[in-house]
Coordinates of N, CA and C in Angstrom, one line a residue:
M15 N 138.5 70.0 274.2 CA 138.4 68.6 274.6 C 139.6 68.2 275.4
S16 N 140.8 68.6 274.9 CA 142.0 68.3 275.6 C 142.1 68.9 277.0
E17 N 141.5 70.1 277.1 CA 141.4 70.8 278.4 C 140.6 70.0 279.4
I18 N 139.4 69.5 278.9 CA 138.5 68.7 279.8 C 139.2 67.5 280.2
W19 N 139.9 66.8 279.3 CA 140.6 65.6 279.6 C 141.7 65.8 280.6
A20 N 142.4 66.9 280.5 CA 143.5 67.3 281.4 C 142.9 67.5 282.8
N21 N 141.7 68.1 282.9 CA 141.1 68.4 284.2 C 140.7 67.1 284.8
L22 N 140.1 66.1 284.0 CA 139.7 64.8 284.5 C 140.9 64.0 285.1
V23 N 142.0 64.1 284.3 CA 143.2 63.4 284.7 C 143.8 64.0 286.1
A24 N 143.7 65.3 286.2 CA 144.2 66.0 287.4 C 143.3 65.6 288.6
A25 N 142.0 65.5 288.3 CA 141.1 65.1 289.4 C 141.3 63.7 289.8
W26 N 141.6 62.8 288.9 CA 141.8 61.4 289.1 C 143.0 61.1 290.0
R27 N 144.0 62.0 289.9 CA 145.2 61.9 290.7 C 145.1 62.2 292.2
V28 N 143.9 62.8 292.5 CA 143.7 63.1 293.9 C 142.9 61.9 294.5
P29 N 143.5 61.2 295.5 CA 142.9 60.0 296.0 C 141.4 60.2 296.5
F30 N 141.2 61.2 297.2 CA 139.8 61.5 297.7 C 138.8 61.5 296.6
I31 N 139.1 62.3 295.5 CA 138.2 62.4 294.4 C 138.1 61.1 293.6
R32 N 139.3 60.4 293.5 CA 139.3 59.1 292.7 C 138.4 58.1 293.4
Y33 N 138.5 57.9 294.7 CA 137.7 56.9 295.4 C 136.3 57.3 295.4
G34 N 136.0 58.6 295.5 CA 134.6 59.1 295.5 C 134.0 58.8 294.2
L35 N 134.7 59.0 293.1 CA 134.2 58.7 291.7 C 133.9 57.2 291.5
L36 N 134.9 56.4 292.0 CA 134.7 55.0 291.9 C 133.5 54.5 292.6
V37 N 133.3 55.0 293.8 CA 132.1 54.5 294.6 C 130.8 55.0 293.9
S38 N 130.8 56.3 293.4 CA 129.6 56.9 292.8 C 129.3 56.2 291.5
V39 N 130.3 55.9 290.7 CA 130.1 55.3 289.4 C 129.6 53.8 289.6
S40 N 130.1 53.1 290.6 CA 129.7 51.8 290.9 C 128.3 51.7 291.3
A41 N 127.9 52.7 292.1 CA 126.5 52.8 292.6 C 125.5 53.1 291.4
V42 N 125.9 54.0 290.5 CA 125.1 54.3 289.4 C 124.9 53.1 288.5
L43 N 126.0 52.4 288.2 CA 125.9 51.2 287.3 C 125.2 50.1 288.0
A44 N 125.2 50.0 289.3 CA 124.6 48.9 290.0 C 123.1 49.0 290.0
F45 N 122.6 50.2 290.0 CA 121.1 50.5 290.1 C 120.3 49.8 289.0
P46 N 120.7 50.0 287.7 CA 119.9 49.3 286.6 C 120.0 47.8 286.7
I47 N 121.2 47.3 287.1 CA 121.4 45.9 287.3 C 120.5 45.3 288.4
L48 N 120.5 46.1 289.5 CA 119.6 45.7 290.6 C 118.1 45.7 290.2
S49 N 117.8 46.7 289.4 CA 116.4 46.8 288.9 C 116.0 45.6 288.1
S50 N 116.8 45.2 287.1 CA 116.5 44.1 286.2 C 116.6 42.7 286.8
Q51 N 117.6 42.6 287.7 CA 117.9 41.2 288.3 C 117.1 40.9 289.6
Y52 N 116.7 42.0 290.3 CA 116.0 41.8 291.5 C 114.6 42.3 291.6
L53 N 114.4 43.6 291.2 CA 113.1 44.2 291.3 C 112.1 43.6 290.4
Q54 N 112.5 43.4 289.1 CA 111.5 42.9 288.1 C 111.1 41.5 288.4
P55 N 111.9 40.6 288.8 CA 111.4 39.2 289.2 C 110.5 39.3 290.4
K56 N 110.8 40.2 291.3 CA 109.9 40.4 292.5 C 108.5 40.8 292.1
F57 N 108.4 41.7 291.1 CA 107.1 42.1 290.6 C 106.3 40.9 290.0
S58 N 107.0 40.1 289.2 CA 106.4 38.9 288.6 C 106.0 37.9 289.7
D59 N 106.8 37.7 290.7 CA 106.5 36.8 291.8 C 105.3 37.3 292.5
L60 N 105.1 38.6 292.7 CA 104.0 39.2 293.4 C 102.7 38.9 292.6
L61 N 102.8 39.0 291.3 CA 101.6 38.7 290.4 C 101.2 37.3 290.6
I62 N 102.2 36.4 290.5 CA 101.9 35.0 290.6 C 101.3 34.6 292.0
T63 N 101.8 35.2 293.1 CA 101.3 35.0 294.4 C 99.9 35.4 294.5
V64 N 99.5 36.5 294.0 CA 98.1 37.0 294.0 C 97.2 36.1 293.3
V65 N 97.6 35.7 292.1 CA 96.8 34.8 291.2 C 96.7 33.4 291.9
E66 N 97.8 32.9 292.5 CA 97.7 31.6 293.2 C 96.7 31.6 294.3
R67 N 96.7 32.7 295.1 CA 95.7 32.9 296.2 C 94.3 32.8 295.6
N68 N 94.0 33.5 294.5 CA 92.7 33.5 293.9 C 92.4 32.1 293.4
A69 N 93.4 31.4 292.9 CA 93.2 30.0 292.4 C 92.8 29.1 293.5
K70 N 93.4 29.2 294.7 CA 93.0 28.4 295.8 C 91.6 28.6 296.3
L71 N 91.2 29.9 296.2 CA 89.8 30.3 296.6 C 88.8 29.7 295.6
S72 N 89.2 29.8 294.3 CA 88.3 29.3 293.3 C 88.2 27.8 293.4
A73 N 89.3 27.1 293.6 CA 89.3 25.6 293.7 C 88.4 25.2 294.9
G74 N 88.6 25.9 296.0 CA 87.8 25.6 297.2 C 86.3 25.8 296.9
H75 N 86.0 26.9 296.2 CA 84.6 27.1 295.8 C 84.0 26.0 295.0
M76 N 84.8 25.5 294.0 CA 84.4 24.4 293.1 C 84.3 23.1 293.9
R77 N 85.2 22.9 294.8 CA 85.1 21.7 295.6 C 83.8 21.7 296.4
N78 N 83.4 22.8 297.0 CA 82.1 22.9 297.7 C 80.9 22.7 296.8
M79 N 81.0 23.2 295.5 CA 79.9 23.0 294.6 C 79.8 21.5 294.2
L80 N 80.9 20.8 294.2 CA 80.8 19.4 293.9 C 80.3 18.6 295.1
G81 N 80.4 19.2 296.3 CA 80.0 18.5 297.5 C 81.0 17.3 297.7
L82 N 82.2 17.5 297.5 CA 83.2 16.4 297.6 C 83.4 15.9 299.0
G83 N 83.4 16.8 299.9 CA 83.8 16.3 301.3 C 85.1 15.7 301.3
N84 N 85.2 14.4 301.7 CA 86.5 13.7 301.7 C 86.5 12.6 300.6
Q85 N 85.6 12.8 299.6 CA 85.5 11.7 298.6 C 86.6 12.0 297.5
P86 N 87.1 10.9 297.0 CA 88.1 11.1 295.8 C 87.3 11.6 294.6
I87 N 88.0 12.4 293.8 CA 87.4 13.0 292.6 C 87.2 11.9 291.6
N88 N 86.0 11.9 291.0 CA 85.7 11.0 289.9 C 84.7 11.6 289.0
A89 N 84.5 11.0 287.8 CA 83.6 11.6 286.8 C 82.2 11.6 287.2
D90 N 81.8 10.7 288.1 CA 80.4 10.6 288.5 C 79.9 11.9 289.3
L91 N 80.9 12.6 289.8 CA 80.5 13.8 290.5 C 80.2 15.0 289.6
I92 N 80.5 14.9 288.3 CA 80.3 16.0 287.4 C 78.8 16.0 286.9
D93 N 78.1 17.1 287.2 CA 76.7 17.2 286.8 C 76.5 18.6 286.1
P94 N 75.3 18.8 285.4 CA 75.1 20.0 284.7 C 75.3 21.3 285.6
M95 N 74.9 21.2 286.9 CA 75.0 22.3 287.7 C 76.5 22.7 287.9
F96 N 77.3 21.7 288.1 CA 78.7 22.0 288.3 C 79.3 22.6 287.0
K97 N 78.9 22.1 285.8 CA 79.4 22.7 284.6 C 78.9 24.2 284.4
H98 N 77.7 24.4 284.9 CA 77.2 25.8 284.8 C 78.0 26.7 285.7
H99 N 78.2 26.3 287.0 CA 79.0 27.1 287.9 C 80.4 27.3 287.4
L100 N 81.0 26.3 286.8 CA 82.4 26.4 286.3 C 82.4 27.4 285.1
A101 N 81.4 27.4 284.3 CA 81.3 28.3 283.2 C 81.2 29.8 283.7
M102 N 80.5 30.0 284.8 CA 80.4 31.3 285.4 C 81.8 31.7 286.0
L103 N 82.4 30.8 286.7 CA 83.7 31.1 287.2 C 84.7 31.4 286.1
E104 N 84.6 30.7 285.0 CA 85.5 30.9 283.9 C 85.4 32.3 283.4
K105 N 84.2 32.8 283.4 CA 84.0 34.2 282.9 C 84.4 35.2 284.0
D106 N 84.0 35.0 285.2 CA 84.3 35.9 286.3 C 85.7 36.0 286.7
Y107 N 86.5 34.9 286.6 CA 87.9 34.9 287.0 C 88.9 34.9 285.9
A108 N 88.4 35.2 284.7 CA 89.2 35.3 283.5 C 90.0 34.0 283.3
L109 N 89.3 32.8 283.4 CA 90.0 31.5 283.2 C 90.0 31.2 281.7
W110 N 91.2 30.9 281.3 CA 91.3 30.4 279.9 C 90.8 29.0 279.7
K111 N 91.1 28.2 280.8 CA 90.7 26.8 280.8 C 90.7 26.3 282.2
A112 N 89.9 25.2 282.5 CA 89.9 24.6 283.8 C 89.8 23.1 283.6
K113 N 90.5 22.3 284.4 CA 90.5 20.9 284.4 C 90.3 20.3 285.8
L114 N 89.8 19.1 285.8 CA 89.7 18.4 287.1 C 90.3 17.0 286.9
F115 N 91.2 16.7 287.8 CA 91.9 15.4 287.7 C 91.5 14.5 288.9
N116 N 91.5 13.2 288.7 CA 91.4 12.3 289.8 C 92.8 12.0 290.4
A117 N 92.9 11.2 291.4 CA 94.1 11.0 292.1 C 95.2 10.3 291.2
D118 N 94.7 9.6 290.1 CA 95.6 8.9 289.2 C 96.1 9.8 288.1
G119 N 95.6 11.1 288.0 CA 96.0 12.0 286.9 C 95.1 11.9 285.7
L120 N 94.0 11.2 285.8 CA 93.0 11.2 284.7 C 92.2 12.5 284.7
T121 N 92.0 13.1 283.5 CA 91.2 14.3 283.4 C 89.7 13.8 283.3
V122 N 89.0 14.1 284.4 CA 87.6 13.6 284.5 C 86.7 14.7 284.0
Y123 N 87.2 16.0 283.9 CA 86.4 17.1 283.3 C 87.4 18.2 282.9
S124 N 87.0 18.8 281.8 CA 87.7 20.0 281.3 C 86.8 20.9 280.5
T125 N 87.0 22.2 280.6 CA 86.2 23.1 279.7 C 86.6 22.9 278.3
A126 N 87.7 22.3 278.0 CA 88.0 21.9 276.6 C 87.8 20.4 276.5
E127 N 86.7 20.0 275.8 CA 86.3 18.6 275.8 C 87.3 17.6 275.3
E128 N 88.2 18.1 274.5 CA 89.2 17.1 273.9 C 90.2 16.7 275.0
D129 N 90.3 17.3 276.1 CA 91.2 16.9 277.2 C 90.6 15.8 278.1
I130 N 89.3 15.7 278.1 CA 88.7 14.7 279.0 C 89.1 13.3 278.6
G131 N 89.5 12.5 279.6 CA 90.0 11.1 279.4 C 91.5 11.0 279.2
K132 N 92.2 12.1 279.2 CA 93.7 12.1 279.0 C 94.3 12.0 280.4
Y133 N 95.4 11.4 280.5 CA 96.2 11.2 281.8 C 97.3 12.2 281.8
N134 N 97.5 12.8 283.0 CA 98.7 13.6 283.2 C 99.8 12.7 283.8
K135 N 100.8 12.3 283.0 CA 101.8 11.4 283.5 C 103.1 12.1 283.9
Y136 N 103.1 13.4 283.9 CA 104.3 14.1 284.3 C 104.6 14.0 285.8
S137 N 105.9 14.0 286.0 CA 106.4 13.7 287.4 C 106.0 14.8 288.4
Y138 N 105.9 16.1 287.9 CA 105.5 17.1 288.8 C 104.1 16.9 289.4
F139 N 103.2 16.2 288.6 CA 101.8 16.0 289.1 C 101.9 14.9 290.2
H140 N 102.6 13.8 289.9 CA 102.5 12.7 290.8 C 103.5 12.8 292.0
E141 N 104.5 13.7 291.9 CA 105.5 13.9 293.0 C 105.2 15.2 293.8
N142 N 104.7 16.2 293.1 CA 104.5 17.5 293.8 C 103.1 17.8 294.2
V143 N 102.2 17.8 293.1 CA 100.8 18.0 293.3 C 100.2 17.0 294.2
A144 N 100.5 15.7 294.0 CA 99.9 14.6 294.7 C 100.4 14.6 296.2
A145 N 101.4 15.4 296.5 CA 101.9 15.5 297.8 C 101.3 16.7 298.5
G146 N 100.4 17.4 297.8 CA 99.7 18.5 298.5 C 100.3 19.9 298.1
Q147 N 101.2 19.9 297.2 CA 101.8 21.2 296.8 C 101.1 21.9 295.7
T148 N 100.8 23.2 295.9 CA 100.3 24.0 294.8 C 101.4 24.3 293.8
Y149 N 101.1 24.0 292.5 CA 102.2 24.0 291.5 C 101.8 25.0 290.4
S150 N 102.7 25.9 290.1 CA 102.3 26.9 289.1 C 103.4 27.2 288.1
K151 N 103.0 27.8 287.0 CA 104.0 28.2 285.9 C 103.4 29.3 285.1
L152 N 104.2 30.4 284.9 CA 103.8 31.5 284.1 C 104.2 31.1 282.6
V153 N 103.2 31.1 281.8 CA 103.4 30.7 280.4 C 103.0 31.9 279.5
T154 N 104.0 32.3 278.7 CA 103.8 33.5 277.8 C 103.2 33.0 276.5
K155 N 102.6 34.0 275.8 CA 101.9 33.7 274.5 C 102.8 32.9 273.6
Q156 N 102.2 31.9 273.0 CA 102.9 31.0 272.0 C 103.9 30.1 272.7
A157 N 104.0 30.1 274.0 CA 104.9 29.1 274.7 C 104.1 27.9 275.1
M158 N 104.8 26.9 275.6 CA 104.1 25.6 275.9 C 103.9 25.5 277.4
T159 N 102.7 24.9 277.7 CA 102.3 24.7 279.1 C 103.1 23.5 279.7
M160 N 102.9 23.2 280.9 CA 103.6 22.0 281.5 C 103.1 20.7 280.9
E161 N 102.0 20.7 280.2 CA 101.5 19.5 279.6 C 101.7 19.5 278.1
G162 N 102.6 20.5 277.6 CA 103.0 20.5 276.2 C 102.0 21.2 275.3
E163 N 101.1 22.0 275.8 CA 100.1 22.7 274.9 C 100.6 24.1 274.7
T164 N 100.5 24.5 273.4 CA 100.8 25.9 273.1 C 99.6 26.8 273.4
V165 N 99.9 27.9 274.0 CA 98.8 28.8 274.4 C 98.8 30.1 273.6
P166 N 97.6 30.6 273.3 CA 97.5 31.9 272.5 C 97.5 33.1 273.3
R167 N 97.6 33.0 274.6 CA 97.6 34.2 275.5 C 98.7 34.0 276.6
D168 N 98.9 35.0 277.4 CA 99.7 34.8 278.6 C 98.9 34.2 279.7
V169 N 99.2 33.1 280.2 CA 98.4 32.4 281.2 C 99.3 32.0 282.4
L170 N 98.7 31.9 283.5 CA 99.3 31.3 284.7 C 98.6 30.0 284.9
E171 N 99.4 28.9 284.8 CA 98.9 27.5 284.9 C 99.1 27.1 286.3
I172 N 98.0 26.8 287.0 CA 98.1 26.5 288.4 C 97.4 25.1 288.7
Y173 N 98.1 24.3 289.5 CA 97.5 23.0 290.0 C 97.2 23.2 291.5
V174 N 96.0 23.0 291.8 CA 95.6 23.1 293.2 C 95.1 21.7 293.7
P175 N 95.9 21.1 294.6 CA 95.5 19.7 295.1 C 94.3 19.8 296.0
M176 N 93.5 18.7 296.0 CA 92.5 18.5 296.9 C 92.9 17.4 297.9
M177 N 93.0 17.7 299.2 CA 93.6 16.7 300.1 C 92.6 16.4 301.2
D178 N 92.6 15.2 301.7 CA 92.0 14.8 303.0 C 93.1 14.4 303.9
G179 N 93.5 15.4 304.7 CA 94.7 15.2 305.5 C 95.9 15.1 304.6
R180 N 96.5 13.9 304.6 CA 97.6 13.6 303.7 C 97.2 12.8 302.5
K181 N 95.9 12.5 302.4 CA 95.5 11.7 301.3 C 95.1 12.5 300.1
F182 N 95.6 12.2 298.9 CA 95.4 13.0 297.7 C 94.1 12.5 297.1
L183 N 93.2 13.5 296.9 CA 91.9 13.1 296.3 C 91.8 13.4 294.8
G184 N 92.6 14.4 294.4 CA 92.6 14.8 293.0 C 93.1 16.3 292.9
A185 N 92.9 16.9 291.8 CA 93.4 18.3 291.7 C 92.6 19.1 290.6
F186 N 92.6 20.4 290.8 CA 92.1 21.3 289.8 C 93.3 21.9 289.1
E187 N 93.2 22.0 287.8 CA 94.2 22.8 287.0 C 93.5 24.0 286.4
L188 N 93.9 25.1 286.8 CA 93.3 26.4 286.4 C 94.3 27.2 285.5
Y189 N 93.8 27.6 284.4 CA 94.6 28.5 283.5 C 94.1 29.9 283.6
Y190 N 94.7 30.8 284.3 CA 94.3 32.2 284.4 C 94.9 33.0 283.2
D191 N 94.0 33.7 282.5 CA 94.4 34.6 281.5 C 94.9 35.9 282.1
I192 N 96.2 36.1 282.1 CA 96.8 37.3 282.7 C 97.5 38.2 281.7
T193 N 97.0 38.1 280.4 CA 97.6 38.8 279.3 C 97.7 40.3 279.7
E194 N 96.5 40.9 280.1 CA 96.5 42.3 280.3 C 97.3 42.7 281.6
D195 N 97.2 41.9 282.6 CA 98.0 42.2 283.8 C 99.5 42.1 283.5
N196 N 99.8 41.1 282.8 CA 101.3 40.9 282.4 C 101.8 42.0 281.6
R197 N 100.9 42.5 280.6 CA 101.3 43.6 279.8 C 101.5 44.9 280.6
A198 N 100.5 45.1 281.5 CA 100.6 46.3 282.4 C 101.9 46.2 283.2
L199 N 102.2 45.0 283.7 CA 103.4 44.8 284.6 C 104.7 45.1 283.8
L200 N 104.7 44.6 282.5 CA 105.9 44.8 281.7 C 106.1 46.2 281.3
T201 N 104.9 46.9 281.1 CA 105.0 48.3 280.8 C 105.5 49.1 281.9
L202 N 105.1 48.8 283.1 CA 105.5 49.4 284.4 C 107.0 49.2 284.5
I203 N 107.5 48.0 284.3 CA 108.9 47.6 284.5 C 109.7 48.4 283.4
Q204 N 109.2 48.4 282.2 CA 110.0 49.1 281.1 C 110.1 50.6 281.5
H205 N 109.0 51.2 282.0 CA 109.1 52.6 282.3 C 110.0 52.8 283.5
G206 N 110.0 51.9 284.5 CA 110.9 52.0 285.6 C 112.4 51.9 285.1
T207 N 112.6 50.9 284.2 CA 114.0 50.7 283.7 C 114.5 51.9 282.9
S208 N 113.6 52.5 282.1 CA 114.0 53.7 281.3 C 114.3 54.8 282.2
L209 N 113.5 55.0 283.3 CA 113.7 56.1 284.3 C 115.0 55.9 285.0
S210 N 115.3 54.6 285.4 CA 116.5 54.3 286.1 C 117.7 54.6 285.2
H211 N 117.6 54.2 283.9 CA 118.7 54.5 283.0 C 118.9 55.9 282.8
S212 N 117.8 56.7 282.6 CA 117.9 58.1 282.4 C 118.6 58.8 283.6
L213 N 118.1 58.4 284.8 CA 118.6 58.9 286.1 C 120.1 58.6 286.2
S214 N 120.5 57.4 285.8 CA 121.9 57.0 285.9 C 122.8 57.8 285.0
L215 N 122.2 58.0 283.8 CA 123.0 58.8 282.8 C 123.1 60.3 283.3
F216 N 122.1 60.8 283.9 CA 122.1 62.2 284.4 C 123.2 62.3 285.5
I217 N 123.2 61.3 286.4 CA 124.1 61.3 287.5 C 125.6 61.2 287.0
M218 N 125.7 60.3 286.0 CA 127.1 60.1 285.4 C 127.6 61.4 284.8
I219 N 126.7 62.1 284.1 CA 127.1 63.4 283.5 C 127.4 64.4 284.6
L220 N 126.6 64.4 285.6 CA 126.8 65.3 286.7 C 128.1 65.1 287.4
L221 N 128.5 63.8 287.6 CA 129.7 63.4 288.2 C 130.9 63.8 287.3
L222 N 130.8 63.7 286.0 CA 131.9 64.2 285.1 C 132.0 65.7 285.2
I223 N 130.9 66.4 285.3 CA 131.0 67.9 285.4 C 131.7 68.2 286.7
V224 N 131.3 67.6 287.8 CA 131.9 67.8 289.1 C 133.4 67.5 289.1
A225 N 133.7 66.3 288.5 CA 135.1 65.9 288.4 C 136.0 66.9 287.6
T226 N 135.4 67.3 286.5 CA 136.1 68.3 285.6 C 136.4 69.6 286.3
R227 N 135.4 70.0 287.1 CA 135.5 71.3 287.8 C 136.6 71.1 288.9
A228 N 136.5 69.9 289.6 CA 137.5 69.7 290.6 C 138.9 69.6 290.1
G229 N 139.0 68.9 288.9 CA 140.3 68.9 288.2 C 140.8 70.2 287.8
F230 N 139.9 71.1 287.4 CA 140.3 72.5 287.0 C 140.9 73.2 288.2
D231 N 140.2 73.0 289.4 CA 140.7 73.7 290.6 C 142.0 73.1 291.1
V232 N 142.2 71.8 290.9 CA 143.5 71.2 291.3 C 144.6 71.7 290.4
R233 N 144.4 71.8 289.1 CA 145.4 72.3 288.2 C 145.7 73.8 288.5
R234 N 144.7 74.5 288.7 CA 144.8 76.0 289.0 C 145.7 76.2 290.3
R235 N 145.3 75.4 291.3 CA 146.1 75.4 292.6 C 147.6 75.0 292.3
Q236 N 147.7 74.0 291.5 CA 149.1 73.6 291.2 C 149.9 74.6 290.5
Q237 N 149.2 75.3 289.5 CA 149.9 76.4 288.8 C 150.3 77.5 289.7
V238 N 149.4 77.9 290.6 CA 149.7 79.0 291.6 C 150.9 78.5 292.5
Q239 N 150.9 77.3 292.9 CA 151.9 76.8 293.7 C 153.3 76.8 293.0
D240 N 153.2 76.4 291.7 CA 154.4 76.4 290.9 C 155.0 77.8 290.7
Q241 N 154.1 78.7 290.5 CA 154.5 80.1 290.3 C 155.1 80.6 291.6
L242 N 154.6 80.3 292.8 CA 155.1 80.7 294.0 C 156.5 80.1 294.3
E243 N 156.6 78.9 293.9 CA 157.9 78.2 294.1 C 159.0 78.8 293.2
E244 N 158.5 79.2 291.9 CA 159.4 79.8 291.0 C 159.9 81.2 291.5
K245 N 159.0 82.0 292.1 CA 159.4 83.3 292.6 C 160.3 83.1 293.8
E246 N 160.1 82.1 294.7 CA 160.9 81.9 295.8 C 162.3 81.5 295.3
M247 N 162.4 80.7 294.3 CA 163.7 80.3 293.7 C 164.5 81.6 293.2
K248 N 163.7 82.4 292.5 CA 164.3 83.7 292.0 C 164.8 84.6 293.1
L249 N 164.0 84.7 294.2 CA 164.4 85.5 295.3 C 165.6 85.0 296.0
S250 N 165.6 83.7 296.1 CA 166.8 83.0 296.8 C 168.1 83.2 295.9
A251 N 167.9 83.2 294.6 CA 169.0 83.4 293.7 C 169.5 84.8 293.8
M252 N 168.6 85.8 294.0 CA 169.0 87.2 294.1 C 169.7 87.5 295.4
R253 N 169.4 86.8 296.5 CA 170.0 87.0 297.8 C 171.4 86.5 297.7
E254 N 171.6 85.5 297.0 CA 173.0 84.9 296.9 C 173.9 85.8 296.1

């Protein structure tokens, strides 16, 4: 062990090897950090983007079923046919829940009847959604939605505004059940993280082996040089 340590110390004293090790170790340590801080959020953002696009398509389809045109959303527009189509969409698009709000934030329809008649008084609805912005949040199991409801699954809560130019007509709120997709994504990320950690560990060990070997060569060369200098000193002494 002391021999290995001596070799590493000898290698460290050589500027070229020292700087090379510093750069290599920094790169190895940075890769897992880059993976967790940059790549993983990007995967989650990609999932949200895909589901948001589907939500806009679903909301547009429901708007056509209602025959809204440029009419403000109200409870009179809800008929059995709309409920039937929404139930089909709920099944086909893995919707955990769907709501329909008028421009004031009143829930005029929901697949959960207890929500009907309630107002959304939160600022994000009246400031963001009412301004035409699609608003979403990833809610994990047993966490709370933007309206303070605890969910039993991983869902993506999305508000899709219905606009007539710049006039706010109302909004759909769609809860997409993404439990399986999120689980698959997390599994992929965990496998990628484990692989990156294993690769980083392997490279670190390889670097230590290379540094140890380089240190051994440095010490050996130094020993040979010392021996030559010693012989030269002896020869010089003999000539005198």
